[in-house]
Structure formats: structure tokens, C-alpha cells
Amino acid sequence: MKLSEEFSQSSKVLSSKGFTNEAKLLAKIAQSKLEVFVLVTPQMEMGAALYRSSESVFLDKSKAQEVIAEATVKIMRDNKDYLYYSLEDANSNHKEYSSSEVSKKASAIFGVKIQFASNKFKLPKEATDEQLIEFAEYLGYQPVELKKIKLEV
Amino acid sequence: MDTDSLKVSADACEESGNNHAAKLLRELSDGKATAYLVIEKQSEYNDEIFEVIDGAPQKLFLDRKEAVAYAKLQNARQYKLVNPMLFGYELSEITDLSELELATRVRKILGDENFGIPNGEDMWDNYEPIFPKKATDEQMLKIASLFKIEFFEVIKTKVAL
């Protein structure tokens, strides 16, 4: 029996026993319609080309998004350079911010005055995860992204 | 879906003789489910040659053999779109064969005694694809096997709920 046939049959068995979610999962797999989420890192200097950054895939998009948020914060904290944001960082993501706009928004997010100096915004080291994520979202900074692909059987 | 209901579902599948489905559900429940990602690599020109670098995931397969077969076919088709000679400084970086042996084997695969492969200095001067558009998948699979450059790869990956 082909794998897809077995999954289809299993789906019917589970459905008849009331395991609705598991039955739906197997039915989607059987039809190669199950979408999964892979974490990838955009290769910034090449635009559309993508680097993979994770060897894990997720069935649940919200779980994948949680992992992305954690990864974003980790990257921002690990790399000291990322505690300094240039206006170019923001505007490379198709934003049209002025330095005063970013300073004002960053100051509101971090609760301290964020200065624009030497073409950079320096973020406080004691920033919380939530503050870093909010600032990253504002800038459109996405060091890790999700790519949706299909699971084939 | 929680881990307990996945385990009970796995038992139900096993009881009905659906062992693959049971295995998948059980592995998902234990956080040990694996699958195989097919990655399409990207090419980057470094002002001298093209280099194949990491790329984007294209498809995910439960079965490794299926993933490898898909990657091989896509790889073979990619050879029809490029001049593979542009992917190395030396012929030895592209193939283990000599110029003569490579040309002989490609001609035999294509059934075309006159087919010419760029060699010598010409190797790096041709940016157009070199293999005929009408070449079949079967022919391109054989041709791709003569070269070292892989445009697609398969990696094992964990599947999380």
C-alpha cells in the first residue's frame, strides 16, 4: 500500500473514533496538502536569495512565530552591532523614517531617551525581550523569516 | 493536538494495521518526528566563476528516498539551464572526468556524435546553457551524474508540532 493510501485510511479510522484533529492531519498529509513552516534567514546582500537557518520545521505557525521571536532577540543580544541601528537598517526594509521619528518611537518603546549619534541609534543593554521585538517590528527588521512549504508523501 | 491524543491515535492506527501512520503520530508526540527538506541552492557570481551557496527550502518529504529522487531530478533539470563549466576554476572542480571522457560520455548519452562541450579557454566564455532543451529527464539525470556540482540537496530535519 502506498504511504498516501495508508494515511488516508488511517485518517478515516481516527475520524470514526473521534480523533478529529489527528484525522485531519493525516488526511492533509495523504493529499500532500499539509503546509509546514521552515525558518530561514534572508541573505540581505542578495535580496531574494535565502539562507536556511534552522533544520526544524513546524506544523503550527504560531509555534514557529514564537521561535522566530526568540531567535530575533537572541540575534539582537548576541551581536553587539545590532544594539546600534542605523537609519539605513530601517529604510532598507522599505520604511521611510526620519532619524527623529525613529528616535521618538525608540524612546517611547525603551522608556529612555534614544539618541541618534554617528548615524546610529544605540539601544539600552537592559532592554527587555518585548521591547527588542517591538523595536524590530517597528523597523521591519526580520533576521529570521518563515517560509511555507508543503509536505509530500 | 496534544501529545496524549497523538499517542492514543497512534495506538488506534497500529491496531488497524496502519504502521507508518502510527509511527509518525508517535514520533510527533515524542518530538522525534523527522522529515527530509529539499533545498534549492543559489548561485552567486564572484566576478570569475559562479559559486553554489546555501539556498531556500522547497519541499519536505517524509520518505528520504522520495526526497533524494526529487532533488536528483530537479538537479538534473537545472543542468539544462546553465553552463556547468562556469562553476569552477578547473575542470577537476566540476567533474572527475577528463575533457575527452566527459565529452565522449555526454555524446553517448545524448546520442549525438557532434555535440560539443566548451573546453580550454572557451569553457569560461559561454554563459548560455550548453545542453539541448530537448534532452529528456532520463538523459539529464545521466549527464548530471557526471558532474560534482549539486544545485539541490536533501537535509534531515525535525518536525515540531
Coordinates of C-alpha atoms in Angstrom, one line a residue:
Chain A
M1 CA 0.0 0.0 0.0
K2 CA 1.3 3.5 -0.8
L3 CA 2.1 5.8 2.1
S4 CA -0.6 8.2 1.0
E5 CA -3.2 5.5 0.9
E6 CA -2.3 4.3 4.3
F7 CA -2.5 7.8 5.7
S8 CA -5.9 8.3 4.1
Q9 CA -7.1 5.0 5.5
S10 CA -5.7 5.9 9.0
S11 CA -7.5 9.3 8.8
K12 CA -10.8 7.5 8.3
V13 CA -10.1 5.2 11.2
L14 CA -9.2 8.1 13.5
S15 CA -12.2 10.1 12.4
S16 CA -14.6 7.2 13.2
K17 CA -13.0 7.1 16.7
G18 CA -13.4 10.8 17.3
F19 CA -9.8 11.9 16.9
T20 CA -10.8 14.8 14.6
N21 CA -7.5 16.8 14.7
E22 CA -5.3 13.8 14.1
A23 CA -7.6 12.6 11.4
K24 CA -7.5 16.0 9.6
L25 CA -3.7 16.0 9.9
L26 CA -3.3 12.6 8.3
A27 CA -5.9 13.4 5.6
K28 CA -3.9 16.5 4.7
I29 CA -0.6 14.6 4.6
A30 CA -2.2 11.9 2.4
Q31 CA -3.2 14.6 -0.1
S32 CA 0.1 16.4 0.1
K33 CA -1.8 19.5 1.3
L34 CA -0.2 19.9 4.7
E35 CA 1.7 23.2 4.9
V36 CA 4.6 23.4 7.3
F37 CA 6.8 26.3 8.3
V38 CA 10.6 26.5 7.9
L39 CA 12.7 29.1 9.5
V40 CA 15.0 30.9 7.0
T41 CA 17.4 33.8 7.2
P42 CA 17.3 36.3 4.4
Q43 CA 20.6 36.8 2.8
M44 CA 20.4 40.6 3.0
E45 CA 23.0 41.4 0.3
M46 CA 21.3 39.4 -2.3
G47 CA 17.7 40.4 -1.8
A48 CA 15.5 37.4 -2.7
A49 CA 18.0 34.6 -2.1
L50 CA 17.5 32.9 1.2
Y51 CA 19.8 31.0 3.6
R52 CA 18.2 28.4 5.7
S53 CA 18.8 29.0 9.4
S54 CA 17.1 26.1 11.0
E55 CA 16.8 22.4 10.5
S56 CA 13.5 22.3 12.2
V57 CA 10.1 22.6 10.6
F58 CA 6.9 23.4 12.4
L59 CA 3.4 22.2 11.8
D60 CA 2.0 25.1 13.9
K61 CA 2.6 28.6 12.6
S62 CA 2.1 30.3 15.9
K63 CA 4.8 28.0 17.5
A64 CA 7.1 28.8 14.6
Q65 CA 6.5 32.5 15.2
E66 CA 7.4 32.1 18.9
V67 CA 10.6 30.5 17.8
I68 CA 11.3 33.4 15.4
A69 CA 10.7 35.9 18.2
E70 CA 13.2 34.1 20.4
A71 CA 15.7 33.9 17.6
T72 CA 15.3 37.6 16.8
V73 CA 16.0 38.6 20.4
K74 CA 19.0 36.2 20.6
I75 CA 20.5 37.6 17.4
M76 CA 19.9 41.1 18.7
R77 CA 21.6 40.4 22.0
D78 CA 24.4 38.2 20.7
N79 CA 25.6 40.7 18.1
K80 CA 26.6 43.9 19.8
D81 CA 26.4 45.6 16.4
Y82 CA 22.6 45.1 16.5
L83 CA 22.3 47.2 19.5
Y84 CA 23.2 50.0 17.1
Y85 CA 20.7 50.6 14.4
S86 CA 21.4 52.9 11.5
L87 CA 18.6 54.7 9.7
E88 CA 19.6 52.6 6.7
D89 CA 18.7 49.5 8.6
A90 CA 15.2 50.8 8.9
N91 CA 14.9 52.2 5.5
S92 CA 16.4 49.1 3.8
N93 CA 13.1 47.5 4.8
H94 CA 11.1 50.0 2.7
K95 CA 10.4 52.2 5.7
E96 CA 10.6 56.0 5.1
Y97 CA 11.5 57.0 8.6
S98 CA 13.4 60.1 9.6
S99 CA 16.0 59.9 12.4
S100 CA 13.8 62.0 14.6
E101 CA 10.8 59.7 14.0
V102 CA 12.9 56.6 14.9
S103 CA 14.4 58.3 18.0
K104 CA 10.9 59.3 19.2
K105 CA 9.5 55.8 18.7
A106 CA 12.5 54.1 20.2
S107 CA 12.4 56.4 23.2
A108 CA 8.8 55.5 23.7
I109 CA 9.5 51.8 23.4
F110 CA 12.5 51.6 25.7
G111 CA 11.4 54.2 28.2
V112 CA 14.7 56.1 28.0
K113 CA 15.8 58.8 25.5
I114 CA 17.4 57.1 22.5
Q115 CA 19.9 59.4 20.8
F116 CA 20.8 59.4 17.2
A117 CA 24.5 59.8 17.0
S118 CA 27.2 58.9 14.4
N119 CA 24.3 57.8 12.2
K120 CA 23.2 55.2 14.7
F121 CA 20.6 54.6 17.3
K122 CA 22.1 53.0 20.4
L123 CA 19.7 50.7 22.3
P124 CA 20.0 50.2 26.1
K125 CA 21.6 46.9 27.1
E126 CA 19.0 46.4 29.7
A127 CA 16.2 46.3 27.1
T128 CA 13.6 43.5 27.6
D129 CA 12.8 40.9 25.0
E130 CA 9.4 42.5 24.4
Q131 CA 11.0 45.9 23.8
L132 CA 13.5 44.5 21.4
I133 CA 10.8 42.6 19.5
E134 CA 8.6 45.8 19.4
F135 CA 11.5 47.8 18.0
A136 CA 12.4 45.1 15.5
E137 CA 8.8 45.0 14.3
Y138 CA 8.7 48.8 14.0
L139 CA 11.9 48.8 11.9
G140 CA 10.7 45.8 9.8
Y141 CA 13.9 44.1 11.0
Q142 CA 13.5 40.3 10.4
P143 CA 16.7 38.4 10.8
V144 CA 14.7 35.2 10.6
E145 CA 11.6 34.6 8.5
L146 CA 9.1 31.9 7.9
K147 CA 8.8 30.0 4.6
K148 CA 5.7 27.9 4.0
I149 CA 6.2 24.7 2.1
K150 CA 4.2 21.5 1.5
L151 CA 4.9 18.1 3.0
E152 CA 4.9 15.5 0.3
V153 CA 4.3 11.8 0.7
Chain B
M1 CA -3.4 18.3 19.2
D2 CA -1.8 17.2 22.4
T3 CA 0.8 14.5 23.0
D4 CA -1.6 12.2 24.8
S5 CA -4.2 12.3 22.0
L6 CA -1.4 11.7 19.4
K7 CA -0.3 8.6 21.4
V8 CA -3.8 7.2 21.6
S9 CA -4.3 7.9 17.9
A10 CA -1.1 6.1 17.1
D11 CA -2.3 3.1 19.0
A12 CA -5.6 3.2 17.1
C13 CA -3.7 3.3 13.8
E14 CA -1.5 0.4 14.8
E15 CA -4.5 -1.7 15.8
S16 CA -5.9 -1.2 12.3
G17 CA -2.6 -2.2 10.8
N18 CA -1.5 1.3 9.7
N19 CA 2.0 1.2 11.0
H20 CA 3.5 4.1 9.1
A21 CA 0.8 6.5 10.3
A22 CA 1.2 5.0 13.9
K23 CA 4.9 5.6 13.8
L24 CA 4.5 9.2 12.5
L25 CA 1.9 10.1 15.2
R26 CA 4.0 8.5 17.9
E27 CA 7.2 10.3 16.8
L28 CA 5.3 13.6 16.7
S29 CA 4.1 13.0 20.2
D30 CA 7.6 12.3 21.4
G31 CA 9.1 15.2 19.5
K32 CA 11.2 12.8 17.4
A33 CA 9.5 13.0 14.0
T34 CA 11.9 13.5 11.2
A35 CA 11.4 14.5 7.6
Y36 CA 13.7 15.5 4.7
L37 CA 14.0 19.0 3.3
V38 CA 14.9 19.6 -0.3
I39 CA 17.0 22.8 -0.5
E40 CA 17.4 24.6 -3.8
K41 CA 20.8 26.2 -3.7
Q42 CA 21.5 29.6 -5.1
S43 CA 24.3 30.6 -7.4
E44 CA 26.5 33.7 -6.7
Y45 CA 28.9 35.2 -9.3
N46 CA 32.2 36.2 -7.8
D47 CA 33.4 38.1 -10.9
E48 CA 35.2 35.0 -12.1
I49 CA 33.0 31.9 -11.6
F50 CA 29.6 31.0 -10.2
E51 CA 29.6 29.6 -6.7
V52 CA 26.8 27.4 -5.3
I53 CA 25.7 28.6 -1.9
D54 CA 23.0 27.8 0.6
G55 CA 19.5 28.2 -0.6
A56 CA 15.9 28.1 0.2
P57 CA 13.8 25.1 1.3
Q58 CA 11.5 23.9 -1.5
K59 CA 9.7 20.8 -0.3
L60 CA 9.5 18.5 2.6
F61 CA 9.2 14.7 2.3
L62 CA 8.5 12.1 4.9
D63 CA 10.4 9.5 2.9
R64 CA 14.1 10.0 2.4
K65 CA 14.2 8.1 -0.9
E66 CA 11.4 10.3 -2.3
A67 CA 13.3 13.4 -1.3
V68 CA 16.5 12.2 -2.8
A69 CA 14.7 11.3 -6.1
Y70 CA 13.0 14.7 -6.2
A71 CA 16.3 16.5 -5.5
K72 CA 18.1 14.5 -8.2
L73 CA 15.5 15.2 -10.8
Q74 CA 15.5 18.9 -10.1
N75 CA 19.3 18.9 -10.1
A76 CA 19.3 17.2 -13.5
R77 CA 16.8 19.8 -14.9
Q78 CA 18.9 22.6 -13.5
Y79 CA 21.9 21.4 -15.6
K80 CA 19.8 22.1 -18.6
L81 CA 19.6 25.8 -17.6
V82 CA 23.2 26.5 -17.0
N83 CA 26.7 26.1 -18.3
P84 CA 28.2 23.9 -15.6
M85 CA 31.7 24.7 -16.7
L86 CA 31.2 28.2 -15.1
F87 CA 31.0 26.7 -11.6
G88 CA 34.8 26.0 -11.1
Y89 CA 38.2 27.4 -11.9
E90 CA 39.4 24.0 -13.0
L91 CA 37.7 21.1 -14.8
S92 CA 38.6 18.9 -11.8
E93 CA 36.4 21.1 -9.6
I94 CA 33.4 20.3 -11.8
T95 CA 33.9 16.7 -12.8
D96 CA 36.2 13.8 -12.1
L97 CA 36.4 13.0 -15.8
S98 CA 38.9 14.3 -18.3
E99 CA 37.7 16.7 -21.1
L100 CA 37.8 13.8 -23.6
E101 CA 36.0 11.3 -21.3
L102 CA 33.3 13.9 -20.4
A103 CA 32.7 14.8 -24.0
T104 CA 32.6 11.1 -25.0
R105 CA 30.1 10.2 -22.3
V106 CA 27.8 13.2 -22.9
R107 CA 27.8 12.5 -26.6
K108 CA 26.8 8.9 -25.9
I109 CA 24.0 9.9 -23.5
L110 CA 22.6 12.4 -26.0
G111 CA 23.1 10.1 -29.0
D112 CA 24.8 13.0 -30.7
E113 CA 28.4 12.3 -32.0
N114 CA 28.8 16.0 -32.9
F115 CA 27.8 17.5 -29.5
G116 CA 30.4 19.9 -28.4
I117 CA 31.3 20.8 -24.8
P118 CA 33.1 24.0 -24.2
N119 CA 36.7 23.2 -23.2
G120 CA 40.0 25.0 -22.8
E121 CA 39.6 28.8 -22.6
D122 CA 36.1 28.5 -24.2
M123 CA 35.0 26.8 -21.0
W124 CA 34.5 30.1 -19.2
D125 CA 33.4 32.2 -22.2
N126 CA 30.0 30.7 -22.7
Y127 CA 27.2 32.0 -20.3
E128 CA 24.4 30.2 -22.2
P129 CA 23.1 26.8 -21.2
I130 CA 25.1 24.1 -23.1
F131 CA 22.8 21.1 -23.0
P132 CA 19.9 20.8 -25.5
K133 CA 16.5 21.9 -24.4
K134 CA 15.0 18.7 -25.9
A135 CA 17.2 16.5 -23.7
T136 CA 14.9 14.2 -21.6
D137 CA 14.9 13.9 -17.8
E138 CA 16.5 10.5 -18.2
Q139 CA 19.3 11.9 -20.3
M140 CA 19.8 14.8 -17.9
L141 CA 19.9 12.5 -14.9
K142 CA 22.8 10.6 -16.5
I143 CA 24.5 13.8 -17.5
A144 CA 24.2 15.4 -14.1
S145 CA 25.7 12.3 -12.5
L146 CA 29.0 13.1 -14.4
F147 CA 29.3 16.4 -12.6
K148 CA 30.1 17.3 -9.0
I149 CA 28.1 20.4 -8.6
E150 CA 24.8 19.9 -6.8
F151 CA 22.1 22.5 -7.2
F152 CA 19.7 20.7 -4.8
E153 CA 20.4 19.0 -1.6
V154 CA 18.5 17.0 1.0
I155 CA 18.8 17.6 4.7
K156 CA 17.3 15.7 7.5
T157 CA 15.1 17.8 9.7
K158 CA 13.0 17.6 12.8
V159 CA 9.2 18.2 12.6
A160 CA 7.9 20.0 15.6
L161 CA 4.2 20.4 16.5

